[in-house]
Amino acid sequence: MSQNIDYSKGVYDARQLGAGRMLILGVQHMFAMFGATVLVPLLTGLSVSTTLLCAGLGTLLFHFITKGKVPAFLGSSFAYLGGFSIVAPMLADADGNLTIANTRMLPYACAGVAFSGLVYLAVSLLISTFGIRRIMRFFPPVVTGPIIIAIGLILAPSAISNCQANWLLAFVALGTVIVCNIWGKGMVKILPILIGVLVSYAVALVTGAVDFERIASAAWFGIPLHKEAMGLFAIDGSPEFISALFTIIPIALATMMEHVGDIAAISATVGHNYINDPGLNRTLMGDGLATTLAGLLGGPANTTYGENTGVLALSKIYDPLVIRIAAVLALILSFSPKFEAVINTIPTGIIGGISFVLYGMISAIGVRNVVENRVDFTNSRNLIIAAVILVSALGFNSVGGLTFAVAGVSINLSGLAIAAIVGILLNAILPGNDYEFDSADGAGAPSSGNLQV
């Protein structure tokens, strides 16, 4: 039956592929999110297993709230790294290296993450109260397009940094993905990421680039919850708790803008306006509740993942069921430290090669979002808004964002947060804002689902 499927038009019901192929597709999505998702706990001192648990539960919660319509995976948010570094900075080991988790302050940072998720709920309520058309006037394509472009460009340096660890493996992974996607047939064409990982991993084995030592020492089963890091037990009204709230809650401004951009990117990729159906209010609520849940359980904040949007664009399998399979796999595997150790043996160069193409796809989706919505860049107003967004996102990101004090507490806004705020303000202030979100025909999200980047 699957031989008669026209993959070029996109597959919206993966059940026609069969259970076995759906499972493989779910594994591919899990691989796509895994590298970035586990990197956040490694940088903050949080548990990798808890992070996987929260990613799985958060994704399933998101799908429940959005009526199972949006093919989005929720993984660890990098935007909160600055907040963690302020509230719970890593401590120095005997050699002076910052490798020791700050177990005393981590619960307060997680509590701040949990409360930041409530900001999403407030915005969701505003949309429900005032209507999507009125709120979406603040998010026209001239704003969301450059934001999507900036998301990919900001991620680009991390892809290059990972590639530098082993350029051979990076090129093998990247080349395999390109060959499978352009010249592949059938399942080969819709599994480029997984095949890219497996082929490059085989090369890594041959060249001796894989370290198996950590696998032998890892247990087969372990509970992925650790009371000493859970934000649930840090909501105590102490000065540490209050300071954490002031530091971390403002970060939600950045992640909400990322969310809008990601949902627009998914809409552009799949060819369905998810901002209209099931509605931005529901997607924000799902993302916010997932972030709150993660913070309470001791995990990093969740966010809709651009990596998985890239997989959608490559594979053209748009059924949200495949994403839910990936979420269940992440949830199950969070109970196996042994599997975590196996995944951690994937060389950094391979992750870089895969990220090389996926991060570029995000920016390319933003470009298409602008083109298909016919944003007029001969209009100085639109040109200024896009220019300020891009320079603010990349410029401030290069200097670590903008830090300022509120009540004696330092708050850091990332480059993307600054770009989003400035872009929204410019769009609201400058004359000539004639954008109207048409919920009837889905304006604001391109209708074409066949993105090739």
PDB file of C-alpha atoms in Angstrom, residues 15 75 125 136 215 233 277 280 289 317 339 363 365 379 416 423:
ATOM      1  CA  ARG A  15      -1.077   5.001   9.779  1.00  0.00           C
ATOM      2  CA  GLY A  75      12.473  19.841  24.128  1.00  0.00           C
ATOM      3  CA  LEU A 125      -6.107  34.203  28.146  1.00  0.00           C
ATOM      4  CA  MET A 136      -2.095  38.862  15.686  1.00  0.00           C
ATOM      5  CA  ILE A 215      28.124   2.568  28.922  1.00  0.00           C
ATOM      6  CA  PHE A 233       9.850  21.936  46.878  1.00  0.00           C
ATOM      7  CA  ASP A 277      -6.564  25.988  14.261  1.00  0.00           C
ATOM      8  CA  LEU A 280      -2.351  30.267  19.222  1.00  0.00           C
ATOM      9  CA  LEU A 289       1.895  24.160  31.032  1.00  0.00           C
ATOM     10  CA  ILE A 317       5.512  13.095   7.202  1.00  0.00           C
ATOM     11  CA  PHE A 339      20.380   4.026  26.984  1.00  0.00           C
ATOM     12  CA  SER A 363      16.033  30.250   8.589  1.00  0.00           C
ATOM     13  CA  ILE A 365      11.435  28.576   6.410  1.00  0.00           C
ATOM     14  CA  ASN A 379       8.276  49.796   1.788  1.00  0.00           C
ATOM     15  CA  LEU A 416      16.143  37.034  20.342  1.00  0.00           C
ATOM     16  CA  GLY A 423      10.119  44.307  16.336  1.00  0.00           C
TER      17      GLY A 423
END
